[in-house]
Coordinates of C-alpha atoms and ligand atoms in Angstrom, one line a residue:
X3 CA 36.6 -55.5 -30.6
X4 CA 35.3 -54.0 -33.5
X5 CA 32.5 -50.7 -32.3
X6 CA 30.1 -51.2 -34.8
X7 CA 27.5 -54.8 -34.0
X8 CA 27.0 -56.7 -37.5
X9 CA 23.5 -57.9 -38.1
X10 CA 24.7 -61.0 -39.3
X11 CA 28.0 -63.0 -38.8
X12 CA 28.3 -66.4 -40.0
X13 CA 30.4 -69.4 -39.1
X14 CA 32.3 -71.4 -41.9
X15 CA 32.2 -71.3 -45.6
X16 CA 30.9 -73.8 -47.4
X17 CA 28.7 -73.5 -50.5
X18 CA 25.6 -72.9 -48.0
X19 CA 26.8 -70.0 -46.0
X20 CA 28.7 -68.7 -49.1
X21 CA 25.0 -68.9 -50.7
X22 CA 23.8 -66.7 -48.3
X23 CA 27.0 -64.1 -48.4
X24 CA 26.3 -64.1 -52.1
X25 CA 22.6 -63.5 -52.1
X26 CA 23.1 -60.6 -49.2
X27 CA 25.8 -59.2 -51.6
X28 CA 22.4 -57.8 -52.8
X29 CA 20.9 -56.6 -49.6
X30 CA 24.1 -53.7 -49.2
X31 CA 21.8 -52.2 -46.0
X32 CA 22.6 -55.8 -43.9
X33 CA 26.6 -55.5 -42.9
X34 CA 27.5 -59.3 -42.3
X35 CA 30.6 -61.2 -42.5
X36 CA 31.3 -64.6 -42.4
X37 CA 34.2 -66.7 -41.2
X38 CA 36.3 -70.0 -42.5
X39 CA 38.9 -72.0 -40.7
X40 CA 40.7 -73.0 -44.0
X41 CA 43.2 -70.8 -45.3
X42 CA 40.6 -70.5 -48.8
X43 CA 37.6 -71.6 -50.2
X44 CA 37.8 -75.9 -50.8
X45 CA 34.4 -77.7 -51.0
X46 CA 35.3 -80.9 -49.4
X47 CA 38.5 -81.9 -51.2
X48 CA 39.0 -85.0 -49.8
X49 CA 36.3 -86.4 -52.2
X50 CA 37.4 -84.7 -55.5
X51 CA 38.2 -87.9 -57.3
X52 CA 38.7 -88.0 -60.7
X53 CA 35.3 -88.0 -63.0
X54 CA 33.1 -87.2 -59.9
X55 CA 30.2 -85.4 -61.2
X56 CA 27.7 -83.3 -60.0
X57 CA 24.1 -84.7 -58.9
X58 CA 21.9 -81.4 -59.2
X59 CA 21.5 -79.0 -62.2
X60 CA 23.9 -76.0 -62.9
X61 CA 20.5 -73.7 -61.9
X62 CA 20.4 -74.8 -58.6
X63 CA 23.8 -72.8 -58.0
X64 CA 24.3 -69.7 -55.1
X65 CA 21.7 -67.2 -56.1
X66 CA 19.6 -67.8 -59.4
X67 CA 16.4 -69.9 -57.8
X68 CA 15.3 -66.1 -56.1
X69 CA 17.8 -63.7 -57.6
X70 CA 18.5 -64.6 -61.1
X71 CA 20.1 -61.7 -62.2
X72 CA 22.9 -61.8 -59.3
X73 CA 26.6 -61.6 -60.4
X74 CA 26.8 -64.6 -58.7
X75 CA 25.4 -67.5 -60.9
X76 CA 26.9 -70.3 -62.6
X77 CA 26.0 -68.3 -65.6
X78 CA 28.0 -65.5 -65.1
X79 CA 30.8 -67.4 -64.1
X80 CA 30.3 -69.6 -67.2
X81 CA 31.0 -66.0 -68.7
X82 CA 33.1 -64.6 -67.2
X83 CA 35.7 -67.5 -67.8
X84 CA 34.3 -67.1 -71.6
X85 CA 33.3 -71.0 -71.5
X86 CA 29.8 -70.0 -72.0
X87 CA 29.7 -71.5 -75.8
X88 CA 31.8 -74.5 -74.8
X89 CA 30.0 -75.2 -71.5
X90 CA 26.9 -75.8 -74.0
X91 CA 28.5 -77.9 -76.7
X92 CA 30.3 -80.0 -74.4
X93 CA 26.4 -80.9 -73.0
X94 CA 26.8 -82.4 -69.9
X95 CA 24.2 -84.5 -68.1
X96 CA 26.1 -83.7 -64.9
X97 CA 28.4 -81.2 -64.4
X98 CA 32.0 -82.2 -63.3
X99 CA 32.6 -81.4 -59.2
X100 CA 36.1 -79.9 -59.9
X101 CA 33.9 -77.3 -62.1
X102 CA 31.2 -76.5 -59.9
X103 CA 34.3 -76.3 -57.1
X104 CA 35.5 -74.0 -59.2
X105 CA 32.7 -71.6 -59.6
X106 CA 32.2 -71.7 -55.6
X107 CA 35.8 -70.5 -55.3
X108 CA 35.1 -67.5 -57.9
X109 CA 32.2 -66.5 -55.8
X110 CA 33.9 -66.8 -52.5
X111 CA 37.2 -64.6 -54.2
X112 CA 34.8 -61.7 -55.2
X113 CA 32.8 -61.5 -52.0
X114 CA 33.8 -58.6 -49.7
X115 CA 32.6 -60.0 -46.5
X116 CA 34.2 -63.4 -45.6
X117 CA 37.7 -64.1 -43.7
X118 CA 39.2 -66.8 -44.4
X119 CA 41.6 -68.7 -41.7
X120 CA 39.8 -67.5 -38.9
X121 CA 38.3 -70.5 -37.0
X122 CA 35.0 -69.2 -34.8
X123 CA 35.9 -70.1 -32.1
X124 CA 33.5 -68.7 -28.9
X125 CA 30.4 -67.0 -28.7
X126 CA 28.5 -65.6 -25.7
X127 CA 24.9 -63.5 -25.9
X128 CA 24.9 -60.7 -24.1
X129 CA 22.0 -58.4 -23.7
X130 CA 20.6 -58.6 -27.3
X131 CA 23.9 -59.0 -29.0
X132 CA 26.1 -62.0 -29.4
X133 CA 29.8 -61.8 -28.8
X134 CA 31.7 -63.7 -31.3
X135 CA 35.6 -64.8 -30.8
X136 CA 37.3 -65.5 -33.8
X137 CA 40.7 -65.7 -34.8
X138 CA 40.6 -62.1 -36.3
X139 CA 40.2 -61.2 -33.1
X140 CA 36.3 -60.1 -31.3
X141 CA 33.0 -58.9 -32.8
X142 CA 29.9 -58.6 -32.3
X143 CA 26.0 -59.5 -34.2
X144 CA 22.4 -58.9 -33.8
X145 CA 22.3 -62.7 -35.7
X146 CA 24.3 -65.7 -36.4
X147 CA 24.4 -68.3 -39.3
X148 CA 26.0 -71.8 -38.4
X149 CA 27.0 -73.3 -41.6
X150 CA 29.7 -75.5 -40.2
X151 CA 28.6 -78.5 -42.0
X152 CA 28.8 -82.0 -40.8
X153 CA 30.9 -84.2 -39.5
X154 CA 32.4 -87.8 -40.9
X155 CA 29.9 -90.6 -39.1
X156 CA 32.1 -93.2 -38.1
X157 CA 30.8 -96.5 -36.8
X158 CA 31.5 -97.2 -33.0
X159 CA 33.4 -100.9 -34.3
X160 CA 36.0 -98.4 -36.4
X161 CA 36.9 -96.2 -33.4
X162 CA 39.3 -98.7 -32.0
X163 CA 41.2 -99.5 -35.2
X164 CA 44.6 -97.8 -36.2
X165 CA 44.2 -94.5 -38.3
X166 CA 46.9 -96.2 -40.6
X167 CA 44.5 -99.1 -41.4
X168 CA 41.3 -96.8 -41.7
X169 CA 40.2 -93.6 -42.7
X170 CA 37.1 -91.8 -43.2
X171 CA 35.9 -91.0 -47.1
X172 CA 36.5 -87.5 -46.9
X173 CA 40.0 -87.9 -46.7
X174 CA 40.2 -89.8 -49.6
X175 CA 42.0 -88.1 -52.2
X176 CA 45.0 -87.8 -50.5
X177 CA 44.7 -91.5 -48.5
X178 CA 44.2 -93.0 -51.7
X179 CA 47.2 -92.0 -53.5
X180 CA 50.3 -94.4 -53.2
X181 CA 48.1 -96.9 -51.1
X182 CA 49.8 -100.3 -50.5
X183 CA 47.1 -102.1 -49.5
X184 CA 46.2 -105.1 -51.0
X185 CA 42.9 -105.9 -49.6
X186 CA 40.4 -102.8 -49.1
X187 CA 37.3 -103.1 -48.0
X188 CA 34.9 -99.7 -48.8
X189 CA 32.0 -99.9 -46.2
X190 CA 29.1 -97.7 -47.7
X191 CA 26.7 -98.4 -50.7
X192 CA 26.2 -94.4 -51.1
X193 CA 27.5 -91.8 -53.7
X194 CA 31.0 -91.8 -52.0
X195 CA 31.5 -95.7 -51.7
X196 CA 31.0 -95.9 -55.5
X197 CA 33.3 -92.8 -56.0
X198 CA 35.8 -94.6 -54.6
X199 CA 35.4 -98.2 -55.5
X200 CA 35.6 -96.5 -58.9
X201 CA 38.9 -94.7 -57.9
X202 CA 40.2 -98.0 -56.8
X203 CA 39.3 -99.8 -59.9
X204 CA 42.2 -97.7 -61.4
X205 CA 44.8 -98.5 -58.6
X206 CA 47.8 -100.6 -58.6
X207 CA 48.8 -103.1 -56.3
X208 CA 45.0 -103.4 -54.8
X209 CA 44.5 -106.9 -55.1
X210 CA 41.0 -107.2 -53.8
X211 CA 38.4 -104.7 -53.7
X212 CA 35.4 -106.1 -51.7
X213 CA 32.8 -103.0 -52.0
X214 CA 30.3 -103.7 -48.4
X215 CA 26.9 -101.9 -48.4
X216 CA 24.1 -102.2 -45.6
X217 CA 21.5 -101.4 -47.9
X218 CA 19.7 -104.7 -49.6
X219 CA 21.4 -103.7 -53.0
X220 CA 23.6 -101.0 -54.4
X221 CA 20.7 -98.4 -55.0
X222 CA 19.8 -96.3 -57.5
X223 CA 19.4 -92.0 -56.6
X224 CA 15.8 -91.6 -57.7
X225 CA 16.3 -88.2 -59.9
X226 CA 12.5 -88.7 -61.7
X227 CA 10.0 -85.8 -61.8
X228 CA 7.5 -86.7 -58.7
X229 CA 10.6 -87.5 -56.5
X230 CA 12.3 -84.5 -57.3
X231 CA 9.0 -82.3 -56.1
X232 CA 10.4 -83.3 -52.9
X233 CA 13.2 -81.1 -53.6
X234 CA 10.8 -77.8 -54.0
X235 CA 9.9 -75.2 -51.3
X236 CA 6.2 -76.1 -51.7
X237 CA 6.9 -79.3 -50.5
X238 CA 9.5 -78.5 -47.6
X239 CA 6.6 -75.7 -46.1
X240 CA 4.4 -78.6 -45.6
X241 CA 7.0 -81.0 -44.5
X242 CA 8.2 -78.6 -41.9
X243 CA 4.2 -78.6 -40.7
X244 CA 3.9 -82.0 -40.1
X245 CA 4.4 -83.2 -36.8
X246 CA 7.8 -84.6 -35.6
X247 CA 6.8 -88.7 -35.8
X248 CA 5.6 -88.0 -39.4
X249 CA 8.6 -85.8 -40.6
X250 CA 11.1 -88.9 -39.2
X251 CA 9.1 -92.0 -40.6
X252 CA 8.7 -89.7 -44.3
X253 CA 12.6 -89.4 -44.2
X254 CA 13.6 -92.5 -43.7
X255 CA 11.2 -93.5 -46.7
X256 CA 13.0 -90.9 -48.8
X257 CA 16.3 -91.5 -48.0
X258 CA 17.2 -92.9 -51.5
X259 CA 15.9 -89.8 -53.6
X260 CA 18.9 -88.2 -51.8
X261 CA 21.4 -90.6 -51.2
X262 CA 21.4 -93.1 -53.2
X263 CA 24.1 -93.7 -56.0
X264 CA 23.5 -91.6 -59.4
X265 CA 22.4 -93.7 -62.2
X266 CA 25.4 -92.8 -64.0
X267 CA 27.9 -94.0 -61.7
X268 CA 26.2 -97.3 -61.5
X269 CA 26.0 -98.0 -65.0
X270 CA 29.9 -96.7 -65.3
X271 CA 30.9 -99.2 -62.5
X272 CA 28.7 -102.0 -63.8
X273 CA 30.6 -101.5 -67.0
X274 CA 33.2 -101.4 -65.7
X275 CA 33.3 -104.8 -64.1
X276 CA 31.5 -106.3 -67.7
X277 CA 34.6 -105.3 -68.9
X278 CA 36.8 -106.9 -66.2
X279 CA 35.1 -109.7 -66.8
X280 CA 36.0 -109.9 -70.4
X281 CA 39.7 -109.3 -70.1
X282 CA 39.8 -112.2 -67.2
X283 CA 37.9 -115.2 -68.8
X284 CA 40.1 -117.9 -67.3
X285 CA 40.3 -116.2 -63.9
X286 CA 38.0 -117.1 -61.0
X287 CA 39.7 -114.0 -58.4
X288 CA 38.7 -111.1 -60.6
X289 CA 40.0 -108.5 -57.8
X290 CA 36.2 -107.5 -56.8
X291 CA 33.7 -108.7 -54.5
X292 CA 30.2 -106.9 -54.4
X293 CA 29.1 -107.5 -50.9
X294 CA 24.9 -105.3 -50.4
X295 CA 22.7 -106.4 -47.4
X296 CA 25.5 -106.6 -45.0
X297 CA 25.5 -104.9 -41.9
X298 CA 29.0 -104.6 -40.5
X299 CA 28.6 -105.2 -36.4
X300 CA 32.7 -106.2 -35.5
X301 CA 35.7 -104.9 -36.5
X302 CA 39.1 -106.9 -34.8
X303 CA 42.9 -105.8 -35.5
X304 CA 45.5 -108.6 -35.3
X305 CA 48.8 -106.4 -36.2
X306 CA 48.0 -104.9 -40.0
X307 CA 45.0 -107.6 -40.7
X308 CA 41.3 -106.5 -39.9
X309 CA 39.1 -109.3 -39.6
X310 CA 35.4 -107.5 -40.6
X311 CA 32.1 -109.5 -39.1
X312 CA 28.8 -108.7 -40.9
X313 CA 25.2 -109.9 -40.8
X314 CA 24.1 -110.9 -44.7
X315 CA 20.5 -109.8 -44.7
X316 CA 19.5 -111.5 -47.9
X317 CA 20.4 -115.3 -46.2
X318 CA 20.6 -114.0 -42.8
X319 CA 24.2 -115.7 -41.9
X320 CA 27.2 -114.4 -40.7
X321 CA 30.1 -113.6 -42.5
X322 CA 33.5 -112.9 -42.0
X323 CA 36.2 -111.0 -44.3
X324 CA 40.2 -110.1 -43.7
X325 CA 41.5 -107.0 -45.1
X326 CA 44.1 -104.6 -44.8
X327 CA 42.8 -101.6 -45.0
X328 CA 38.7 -100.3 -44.5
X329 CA 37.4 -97.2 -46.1
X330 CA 34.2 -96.5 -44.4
X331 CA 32.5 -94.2 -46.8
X332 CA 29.4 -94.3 -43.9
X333 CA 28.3 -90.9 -44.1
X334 CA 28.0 -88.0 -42.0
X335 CA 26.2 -86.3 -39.3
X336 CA 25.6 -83.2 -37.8
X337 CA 26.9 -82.5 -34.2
X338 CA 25.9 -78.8 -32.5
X339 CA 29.8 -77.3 -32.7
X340 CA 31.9 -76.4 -29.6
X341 CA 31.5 -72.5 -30.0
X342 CA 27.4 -72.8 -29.4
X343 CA 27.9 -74.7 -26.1
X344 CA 27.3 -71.4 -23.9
X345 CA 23.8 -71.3 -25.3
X346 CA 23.8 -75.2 -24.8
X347 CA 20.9 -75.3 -22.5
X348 CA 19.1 -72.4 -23.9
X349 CA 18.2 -74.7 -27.3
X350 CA 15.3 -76.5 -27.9
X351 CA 16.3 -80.3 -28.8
X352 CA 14.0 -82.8 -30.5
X353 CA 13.1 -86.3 -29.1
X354 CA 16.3 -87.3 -31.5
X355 CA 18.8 -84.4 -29.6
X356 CA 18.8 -82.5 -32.9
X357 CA 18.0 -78.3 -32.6
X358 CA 14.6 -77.8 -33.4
X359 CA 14.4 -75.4 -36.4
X360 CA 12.0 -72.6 -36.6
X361 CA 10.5 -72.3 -40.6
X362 CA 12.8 -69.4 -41.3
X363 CA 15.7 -71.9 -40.5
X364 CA 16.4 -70.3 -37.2
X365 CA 17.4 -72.4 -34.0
X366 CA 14.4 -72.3 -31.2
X367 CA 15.5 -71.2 -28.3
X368 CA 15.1 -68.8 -25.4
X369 CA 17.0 -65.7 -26.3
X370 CA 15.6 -62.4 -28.1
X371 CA 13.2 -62.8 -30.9
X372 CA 15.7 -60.2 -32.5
X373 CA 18.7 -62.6 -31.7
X374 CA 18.0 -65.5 -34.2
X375 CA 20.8 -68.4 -34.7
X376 CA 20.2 -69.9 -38.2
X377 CA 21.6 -73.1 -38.7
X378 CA 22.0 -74.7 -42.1
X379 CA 22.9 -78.1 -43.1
X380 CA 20.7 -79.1 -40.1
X381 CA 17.3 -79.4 -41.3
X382 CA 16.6 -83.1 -42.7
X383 CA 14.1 -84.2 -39.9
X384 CA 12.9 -80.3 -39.7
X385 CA 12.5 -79.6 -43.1
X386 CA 13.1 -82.3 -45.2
X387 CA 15.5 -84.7 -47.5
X388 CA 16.3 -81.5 -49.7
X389 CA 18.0 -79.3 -46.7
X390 CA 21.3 -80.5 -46.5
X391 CA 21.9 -80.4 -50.5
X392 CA 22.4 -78.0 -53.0
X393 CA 18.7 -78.0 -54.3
X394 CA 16.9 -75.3 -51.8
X395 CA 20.4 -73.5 -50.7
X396 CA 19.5 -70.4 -52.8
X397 CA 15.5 -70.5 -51.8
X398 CA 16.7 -70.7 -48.0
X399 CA 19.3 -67.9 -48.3
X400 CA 17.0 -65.6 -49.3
X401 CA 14.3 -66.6 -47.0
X402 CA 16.6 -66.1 -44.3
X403 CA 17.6 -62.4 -45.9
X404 CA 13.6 -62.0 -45.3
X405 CA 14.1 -62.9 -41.6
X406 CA 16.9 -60.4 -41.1
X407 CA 14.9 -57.5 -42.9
X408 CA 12.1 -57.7 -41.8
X409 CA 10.1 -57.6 -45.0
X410 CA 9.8 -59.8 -48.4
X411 CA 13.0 -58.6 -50.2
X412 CA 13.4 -61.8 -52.1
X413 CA 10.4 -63.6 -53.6
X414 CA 10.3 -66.3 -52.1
X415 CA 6.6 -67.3 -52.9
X416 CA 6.2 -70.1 -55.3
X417 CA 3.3 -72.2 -56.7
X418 CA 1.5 -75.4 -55.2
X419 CA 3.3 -78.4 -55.5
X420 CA 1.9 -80.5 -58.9
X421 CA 0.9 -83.3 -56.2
X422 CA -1.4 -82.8 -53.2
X423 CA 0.2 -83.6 -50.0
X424 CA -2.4 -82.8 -47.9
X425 CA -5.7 -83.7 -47.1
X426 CA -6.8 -80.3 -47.1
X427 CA -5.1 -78.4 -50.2
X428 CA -4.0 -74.5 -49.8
X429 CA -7.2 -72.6 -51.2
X430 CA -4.5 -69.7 -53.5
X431 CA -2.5 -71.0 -55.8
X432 CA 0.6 -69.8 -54.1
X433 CA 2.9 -71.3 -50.8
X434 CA 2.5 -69.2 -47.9
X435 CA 3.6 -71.3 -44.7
X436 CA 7.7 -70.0 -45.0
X437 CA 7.4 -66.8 -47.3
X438 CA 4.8 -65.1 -49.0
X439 CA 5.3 -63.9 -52.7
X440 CA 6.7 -60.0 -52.6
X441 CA 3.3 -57.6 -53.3
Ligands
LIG5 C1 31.5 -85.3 -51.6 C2 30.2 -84.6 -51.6 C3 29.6 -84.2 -52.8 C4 28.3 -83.5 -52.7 N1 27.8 -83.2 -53.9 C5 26.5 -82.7 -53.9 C6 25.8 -82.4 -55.1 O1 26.4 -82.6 -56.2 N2 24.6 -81.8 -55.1 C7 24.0 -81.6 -53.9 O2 22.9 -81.1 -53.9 N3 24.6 -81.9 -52.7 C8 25.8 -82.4 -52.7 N4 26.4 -82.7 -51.5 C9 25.7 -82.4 -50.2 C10 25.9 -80.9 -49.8 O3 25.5 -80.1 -50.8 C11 27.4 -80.6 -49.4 O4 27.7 -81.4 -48.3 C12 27.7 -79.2 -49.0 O5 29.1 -79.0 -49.0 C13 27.1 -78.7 -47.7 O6 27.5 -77.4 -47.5 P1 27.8 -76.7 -46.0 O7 28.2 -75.3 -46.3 O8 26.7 -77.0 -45.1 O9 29.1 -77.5 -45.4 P2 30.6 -77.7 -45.9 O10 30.8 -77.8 -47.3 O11 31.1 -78.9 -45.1 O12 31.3 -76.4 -45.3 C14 31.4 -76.1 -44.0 C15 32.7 -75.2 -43.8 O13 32.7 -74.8 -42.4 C16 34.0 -74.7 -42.0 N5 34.0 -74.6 -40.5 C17 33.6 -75.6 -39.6 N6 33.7 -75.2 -38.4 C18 34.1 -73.9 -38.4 C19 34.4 -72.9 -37.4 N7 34.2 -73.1 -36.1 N8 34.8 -71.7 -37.8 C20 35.0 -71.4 -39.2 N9 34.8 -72.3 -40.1 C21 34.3 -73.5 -39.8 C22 34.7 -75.9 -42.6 O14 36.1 -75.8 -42.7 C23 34.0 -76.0 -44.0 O15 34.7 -75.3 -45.0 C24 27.7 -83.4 -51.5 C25 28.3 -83.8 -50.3 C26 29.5 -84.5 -50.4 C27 30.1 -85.0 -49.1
LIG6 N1 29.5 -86.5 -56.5 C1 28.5 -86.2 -55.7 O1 27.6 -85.4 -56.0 C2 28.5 -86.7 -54.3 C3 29.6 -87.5 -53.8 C4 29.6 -88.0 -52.5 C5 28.5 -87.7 -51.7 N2 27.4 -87.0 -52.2 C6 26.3 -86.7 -51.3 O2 26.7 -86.6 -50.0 C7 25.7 -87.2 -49.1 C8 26.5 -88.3 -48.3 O3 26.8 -89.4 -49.1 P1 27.8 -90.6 -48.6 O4 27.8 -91.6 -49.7 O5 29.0 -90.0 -48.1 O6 26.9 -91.1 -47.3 P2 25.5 -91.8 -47.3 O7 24.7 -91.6 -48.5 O8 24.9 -91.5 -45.9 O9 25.9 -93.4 -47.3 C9 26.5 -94.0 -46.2 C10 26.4 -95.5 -46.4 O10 27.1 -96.2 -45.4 C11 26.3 -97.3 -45.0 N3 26.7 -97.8 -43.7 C12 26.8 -97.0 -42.5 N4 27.1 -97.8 -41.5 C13 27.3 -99.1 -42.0 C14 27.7 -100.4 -41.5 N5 28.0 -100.5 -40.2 N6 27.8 -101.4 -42.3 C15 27.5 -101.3 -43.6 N7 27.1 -100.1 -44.2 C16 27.0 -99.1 -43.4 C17 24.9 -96.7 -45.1 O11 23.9 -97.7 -45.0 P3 22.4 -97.4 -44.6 O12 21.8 -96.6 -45.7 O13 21.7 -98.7 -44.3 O14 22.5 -96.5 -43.3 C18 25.0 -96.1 -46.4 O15 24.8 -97.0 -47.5 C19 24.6 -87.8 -50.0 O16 23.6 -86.9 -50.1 C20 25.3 -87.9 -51.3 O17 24.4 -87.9 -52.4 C21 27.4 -86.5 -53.5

C-alpha cells in the first residue's frame, strides 16, 4: 500500500475519465490516478467499422469547452501530427472514429497518471478514506471517479441462444470478419444497427440481410440548433432540477436527438440500396429486407436455425423470420460494477434502481461529505440525454475538478439557454444551479 492517500483515483479509461485525467493535468496540486483493465487505451473497438464517423464536432473533444488552451485538444493533436492544414482541406462534416480514436490514445500516452492493465477490482471506505484494490497492488483516495461505462443490453429472448449464432454489436469487428452466415438478422434501428447493416452490405456470402428495428421507422438523429440546446450545461442545470417523473417522461421524448441514426448514414445506406436496386432489375430477392415497427418478443434455436417472432406495430400482426445468425445491436446500459458493492446499501437508488446523482456528478449516499464517488456515464435520467456522450464530457470534468478543490478553478459558468425552459426564467444572464462563473 502506497503511504501517501490520492485525492482522486478513478476506475477505467474511457474518453470520460480520460477527460477528466486530462483536464486535472492542469490542476498539478490534486494527485489522482486512474486505472484501465485493457492492456492500452481502445475506445470500443469492436465498433470501428470501416467509414464510421463521428456524431459531435471536433470542439467537443477532452478539454477545450473549459480549458481551451490545454495541451490536450484535438487541436494540438491536429498539430502535433502536422495534419493541421490537411485536417482543414479535407473538410469533414464528421470526423472519422478511427481519428478521433486516435487522438484519445495520444492523450491517454502523454498522461502521467493512468495504469493501464490494472482491473479495480475492490474498494472498501474506511474512516474518511477509501481503500482501493487494484491489480497494481493497494491504494488509497479521499475521492473516486467510476467511469466504467456501460454494459451491452441484451434482450432476455437472446440469453438462451448459442454465442456462435449471436453476438452483441460491440463485438463486431472482429465477429463480422470471415462470417459464414447466410441469413443475419441485425436487431436495432440505432447508430450501431446501421453501422453494421452497412458493413454487411459489403460482405460475401451473406445472402439475406433483414435489418429489424422496434422503432416505427429507421429514425433520423435530430442534430438541428434548438435540439442541440439540449446538449448545453444551461439546459442540463435545469434538467437536473426537475423532479424525477419529469426528468424520465422528458427523456424518453428526447431519445432520438441522441440516438437516432445520423443523417448521413441514412442517406449513405438509402443509396446504397437505390443502387442495389439498379444493378438487380430482374431480381425479386435483392439480399435485404427493411423490417421498422417490429418488436422482437421470441427467439427459438432448432440446431443452427433461429426462428425470430416479432409484433409488426404498423399492421399489428405477428411475424415470423428464420436466420442464421442475430446481431442484436440493442444498446447498452449501465449496471453499478462489482467493486462498489461494499458501499451497496449505503447508495441512494431512484424509483428506477439507478444511483441518484448529486449536481456535481457525485453518487448520493451516506459516507463523508469529503468522500464523494462521481460516477460518469450514469446520468441520463439525472442529468439529461447529453451525459452519456461526448458533448458535456469536458464541461463535467471540470465541474467535478471544482468539487475536488473546493473553489471555481475552471469556469464553468455559461449563459442562459436561447429558449426558456422554465416558467420562471433566472433573473442574471448567467447559469448558476451546477457552477458559478470564476470572479
Ligand atoms: C460505437 C460508439 C460510438 C460512439 N460515438 C459517439 C460520438 O461520436 N459522439 C458522442 O458524443 N458519443 C458517442 N458515443 C457515446 C459515448 O461517448 C461513448 O460510449 C463513450 O465511450 C463513453 O465513455 P466512457 O468513458 O463512459 O466509457 P467506455 O468508453 O466504455 O470506457 C470505459 C472503460 O472502463 C474500463 N473498465 C471497466 N471496468 C473497469 C474496472 N473495474 N477497472 C478498470 N477499468 C475498467 C473498460 O475496459 C473501458 O475501457 C458512442 C458510443 C458507442 C457505443
Ligand atoms: N459512429 C458513432 O458515432 C456511433 C456508433 C454507434 C453508437 N453510437 C452512439 O452510442 C449510443 C448507443 O447506440 P446503439 O445503436 O448501440 O444503441 P441504441 O441507440 O440504444 O439503439 C438500440 C436499438 O435497439 C432496439 N431494440 C432493443 N430491443 C429490441 C427488440 N427486442 N426488438 C427490436 N428492437 C429492439 C431499440 O429500440 P427502442 O428505441 O424502441 O428501444 C433501438 O432501436 C447512441 O448514443 C449512439 O448515438 C455512436
Amino acid at each position: 500500500m502506497t503511504s501517501h492517500v490520492l485525492d482522486l483515483a478513478g476506475a477505467g479509461i474511457g474518453p470520460f475519465n480520460l477527460s477528466l485525467a486530462a483536464q486535472l493535468d492542469s490542476v498539478p496540486q490534486l494527485s489522482v490516478r486512474f486505472f484501465e483493465r485493457r492492456p492500452s487505451f481502445a475506445w470500443h473497438p469492436g465498433m470501428m467499422l470501416p467509414g464510421a464517423e463521428m456524431q459531435t464536432s471536433i470542439l467537443k473533444d477532452l478539454v477545450t469547452a473549459t480549458n481551451p488552451t490545454s495541451r490536450w485538444s484535438f487541436l494540438s493533436y491536429l498539430v502535433a501530427h502536422k495534419r493541421f492544414y490537411q485536417f482543414l482541406n479535407a473538410e469533414y462534416e464528421a470526423v472519422p472514429r478511427k481519428e478521433f480514436a486516435d487522438y484519445l490514445g495520444w492523450v491517454a500516452r502523454g498522461l502521467t497518471s493512468l495504469r493501464f492493465g490494472s482491473q479495480l477490482r475492490e474498494i472498501h471506505a474506511n474512516d474518511g478514506v477509501f481503500s482501493v484494490t487494484t491489480d497494481d497492488g493497494a491504494i488509497e483516495a479521499r475521492s473516486l471517479s467510476v467511469g466504467v461505462g456501460k454494459i451491452p443490453a441484451r434482450p432476455a429472448w437472446a440469453e438462451q441462444l448459442a454465442k456462435s449464432i449471436t453476438f452483441h454489436s460491440s463485438e463486431a469487428a472482429q465477429r463480422l470478419s470471415g462470417i459464414k452466415a447466410a441469413r443475419i438478422a441485425v436487431i436495432g434501428g440505432g447508430q450501431s444497427g446501421a453501422e453494421i447493416v452497412d458493413a454487411l452490405l459489403d460482405q460475401n456470402g451473406v445472402s439475406t440481410i433483414h435489418w429489424v428495428s422496434r422503432r416505427p421507422n429507421f429514425e433520423p438523429l435530430d442534430a438541428t440548433p434548438f435540439t442541440n440546446e439540449l446538449f448545453t450545461p444551461s439546459y442540463m442545470e435545469r434538467f437536473h432540477g426537475l423532479p424525477e417523473e419529469l426528468r424520465l417522461t422528458h427523456t424518453r421524448r428526447q431519445v432520438l436527438a441522441s440516438d437516432g441514426v445520423s443523417a448521413s448514414t441514412l442517406k449513405k445506406l438509402y443509396r446504397r440500396l437505390y443502387e442495389r436496386r439498379l444493378e438487380m432489375l430482374n431480381t425479386p430477392d435483392q439480399g435485404i429486407s427493411l423490417r421498422p415497427f417490429r418488436n422482437v418478443i421470441a427467439a427459438v434455436q432448432d440446431g443452427p436455425e433461429v426462428t425470430l417472432t416479432m409484433r409488426n406495430g404498423f399492421d399489428d400482426s405477428i411475424e415470423t423470420l428464420a436466420v442464421d445468425l442475430i446481431v442484436l445491436a440493442t444498446g447498452y446500459r449501465f449496471v453499478l460494477p462489482d467493486f462498489l458493492h461494499s458501499l451497496e446499501n449505503r447508495i441512494e437508488l431512484s424509483s428506477i434502481g439507478e444511483p441518484v446523482l448529486n449536481s456535481d456528478f457525485s453518487l448520493a449516499w451516506d459516507g463523508p461529505g469529503e468522500n464523494r464517488i462521481f460516477v460518469l456515464n450514469a446520468g441520463r435520467h439525472s442529468h439529461g440525454i447529453a451525459e452519456p456522450q461526448l458533448s458535456l464530457a469536458a464541461w463535467r470534468s471540470a465541474v467535478i475538478a471544482n468539487a475536488l478543490l473546493g473553489h471555481e478553478h475552471f469556469n464553468v459558468g455559461q449563459l442562459d439557454p436561447i429558449v426558456q425552459w422554465e416558467t420562471q426564467a433566472h433573473p442574471s444572464g448567467l447559469s448558476t444551479h451546477m457552477g458559478q462563473a470564476a470572479e
